[in-house]
Amino acid sequence: MAYLPSLRQLSYLVALAKELNFTRAAETCFVGQSTLSAGLKELEDGLGIQLVERDRQNVSITPAGLEVLERARTILAASEDLVEYASASGKPMTATIRLGVIPTIAPFLLPSVLPEIRKRFPDLKITLREDLTANLLTRLAEHKLDFALIALPYDVSGLLVEELFDDPFWLVAKEGDPALKGKEVTLPAKMAERLLLLEEGHCLREHSLQACKKPDIRKDDGMEATSLLTLLQMVESGFGIALLPEMAVKSSLLNNSDLIAKAMAAPAPKRVIALAARSSTAHTAEFMALSRCIRDQFSVSLQKAK
């Protein structure tokens, strides 16, 4: 029979890859260092490849070890999902869901969605984490989150994804700015050079670049914003123009400013708001119920904003 690694051995590899220190990795696994070392040696012998390089000063994961590591994380997450499924199968909509949300969605959508979730599913508990998309998807893969509310396009291969609604971009500029002139707002190449962006890591930066069909826009002064609020302050100070998601425009974000937002000419550039989960998630019922709730509540909020 072919060798099959144990979940414990795989957890040792994941812990060591995170800590890059045998002592600390053993502590996180609640075992002695000799036990962890022996378990990893058994894993290497069983698979017939070297996973870890070590000397007196350094620990690193080999290229083959990195490939095994990704599979180990997937296997461990699926195993935890299996246990959760068995625990929750008789009690749907009573779990604690760890939800991650990106910063360009959280303040505009959650205030209306969370009360509706509590109303529809009083026994469902939601814990929140706000972070960048890449970090949320990493935590999702590591079983530290159950769902992630993100914006597409983004690489979500291998995940369970439910597209919820489109979120078109609006052009934001100071009142009287030439970018706002005309019946239909467009973003020609000359105008795109004035576009201000969020710093790297924010998916809204990539979505804005796609909207103006540019691979990147590098400012000579290195000026980039760390948040939407900072981005709008930069626009209000006359440093350029920006693209803002419709959900942000429909909120109170532009109140008490001299900024004007105009919808862009069809076909308007857009992002797609989506809920993502591991394909092995134990919370499929909760995933679909929350997807419907978010979609429904957004439609209600949009009607109220008109």
PDB file of N, CA and C in Angstrom, residues 10 13 17 21 30 50 59 64 66 69 89 94 102 121 127 136 143 176 190 211 218 222 234 251 264 266:
ATOM      1  N   LEU A  10       1.659  16.483   8.585  1.00  0.00           N
ATOM      2  CA  LEU A  10       1.425  17.642   7.723  1.00  0.00           C
ATOM      3  C   LEU A  10       1.321  18.921   8.547  1.00  0.00           C
ATOM      4  N   LEU A  13       4.761  20.220   9.305  1.00  0.00           N
ATOM      5  CA  LEU A  13       5.374  20.929   8.170  1.00  0.00           C
ATOM      6  C   LEU A  13       4.814  22.342   8.052  1.00  0.00           C
ATOM      7  N   ALA A  17       7.050  25.746   8.471  1.00  0.00           N
ATOM      8  CA  ALA A  17       7.113  26.720   7.378  1.00  0.00           C
ATOM      9  C   ALA A  17       6.744  28.110   7.870  1.00  0.00           C
ATOM     10  N   ASN A  21      11.593  27.803  12.587  1.00  0.00           N
ATOM     11  CA  ASN A  21      12.349  27.555  13.815  1.00  0.00           C
ATOM     12  C   ASN A  21      11.731  26.320  14.471  1.00  0.00           C
ATOM     13  N   PHE A  30       2.326  21.960  20.332  1.00  0.00           N
ATOM     14  CA  PHE A  30       2.225  21.389  21.679  1.00  0.00           C
ATOM     15  C   PHE A  30       2.925  20.033  21.780  1.00  0.00           C
ATOM     16  N   GLN A  50      13.241  15.492   0.042  1.00  0.00           N
ATOM     17  CA  GLN A  50      13.647  16.380   1.122  1.00  0.00           C
ATOM     18  C   GLN A  50      12.717  17.590   1.152  1.00  0.00           C
ATOM     19  N   VAL A  59      16.758  27.625   8.868  1.00  0.00           N
ATOM     20  CA  VAL A  59      15.806  26.603   8.441  1.00  0.00           C
ATOM     21  C   VAL A  59      15.076  27.148   7.221  1.00  0.00           C
ATOM     22  N   ALA A  64      10.616  21.482  -3.442  1.00  0.00           N
ATOM     23  CA  ALA A  64       9.660  20.373  -3.366  1.00  0.00           C
ATOM     24  C   ALA A  64       8.803  20.491  -2.113  1.00  0.00           C
ATOM     25  N   LEU A  66       7.853  23.233  -0.677  1.00  0.00           N
ATOM     26  CA  LEU A  66       6.838  24.273  -0.873  1.00  0.00           C
ATOM     27  C   LEU A  66       5.623  23.724  -1.608  1.00  0.00           C
ATOM     28  N   LEU A  69       3.828  21.675   0.851  1.00  0.00           N
ATOM     29  CA  LEU A  69       3.244  22.571   1.850  1.00  0.00           C
ATOM     30  C   LEU A  69       1.865  23.073   1.408  1.00  0.00           C
ATOM     31  N   SER A  89     -24.100  19.623  10.886  1.00  0.00           N
ATOM     32  CA  SER A  89     -25.067  19.089   9.930  1.00  0.00           C
ATOM     33  C   SER A  89     -26.491  19.055  10.468  1.00  0.00           C
ATOM     34  N   THR A  94     -26.739  27.954  12.714  1.00  0.00           N
ATOM     35  CA  THR A  94     -26.444  28.221  14.128  1.00  0.00           C
ATOM     36  C   THR A  94     -24.945  28.310  14.387  1.00  0.00           C
ATOM     37  N   ILE A 102     -13.057  43.180   2.463  1.00  0.00           N
ATOM     38  CA  ILE A 102     -12.033  44.133   2.049  1.00  0.00           C
ATOM     39  C   ILE A 102     -12.441  45.551   2.460  1.00  0.00           C
ATOM     40  N   PHE A 121     -31.407  35.457  10.645  1.00  0.00           N
ATOM     41  CA  PHE A 121     -30.766  34.278  11.238  1.00  0.00           C
ATOM     42  C   PHE A 121     -30.284  34.617  12.656  1.00  0.00           C
ATOM     43  N   THR A 127     -18.326  36.844  13.072  1.00  0.00           N
ATOM     44  CA  THR A 127     -17.157  37.604  13.501  1.00  0.00           C
ATOM     45  C   THR A 127     -16.506  38.187  12.251  1.00  0.00           C
ATOM     46  N   LEU A 136      -6.925  38.037   3.006  1.00  0.00           N
ATOM     47  CA  LEU A 136      -8.155  37.326   3.336  1.00  0.00           C
ATOM     48  C   LEU A 136      -8.162  35.933   2.716  1.00  0.00           C
ATOM     49  N   HIS A 143      -7.837  28.154   6.926  1.00  0.00           N
ATOM     50  CA  HIS A 143      -8.961  27.835   7.810  1.00  0.00           C
ATOM     51  C   HIS A 143      -9.086  28.828   8.973  1.00  0.00           C
ATOM     52  N   GLY A 176     -16.131  71.645 -11.361  1.00  0.00           N
ATOM     53  CA  GLY A 176     -15.520  72.453 -12.411  1.00  0.00           C
ATOM     54  C   GLY A 176     -14.356  71.790 -13.104  1.00  0.00           C
ATOM     55  N   LYS A 190      -5.246  60.883 -22.019  1.00  0.00           N
ATOM     56  CA  LYS A 190      -4.673  62.088 -21.407  1.00  0.00           C
ATOM     57  C   LYS A 190      -5.247  62.319 -20.019  1.00  0.00           C
ATOM     58  N   ALA A 211      -9.875  49.717 -15.666  1.00  0.00           N
ATOM     59  CA  ALA A 211     -10.925  50.594 -16.181  1.00  0.00           C
ATOM     60  C   ALA A 211     -10.379  51.595 -17.194  1.00  0.00           C
ATOM     61  N   ARG A 218       2.490  55.359 -12.858  1.00  0.00           N
ATOM     62  CA  ARG A 218       3.488  55.708 -11.865  1.00  0.00           C
ATOM     63  C   ARG A 218       3.600  57.223 -11.754  1.00  0.00           C
ATOM     64  N   GLY A 222       5.440  59.805  -6.516  1.00  0.00           N
ATOM     65  CA  GLY A 222       5.143  58.615  -5.721  1.00  0.00           C
ATOM     66  C   GLY A 222       3.874  58.721  -4.914  1.00  0.00           C
ATOM     67  N   MET A 234      -7.020  63.725  -1.353  1.00  0.00           N
ATOM     68  CA  MET A 234      -6.043  64.097  -2.375  1.00  0.00           C
ATOM     69  C   MET A 234      -6.738  64.720  -3.581  1.00  0.00           C
ATOM     70  N   SER A 251     -23.026  56.276  -0.545  1.00  0.00           N
ATOM     71  CA  SER A 251     -22.931  56.475   0.900  1.00  0.00           C
ATOM     72  C   SER A 251     -22.741  57.965   1.183  1.00  0.00           C
ATOM     73  N   MET A 264     -20.118  56.924 -15.349  1.00  0.00           N
ATOM     74  CA  MET A 264     -19.357  56.907 -16.587  1.00  0.00           C
ATOM     75  C   MET A 264     -20.197  56.376 -17.737  1.00  0.00           C
ATOM     76  N   ALA A 266     -21.654  54.282 -20.799  1.00  0.00           N
ATOM     77  CA  ALA A 266     -21.761  52.842 -21.021  1.00  0.00           C
ATOM     78  C   ALA A 266     -20.821  52.408 -22.156  1.00  0.00           C
TER      79      ALA A 266
END
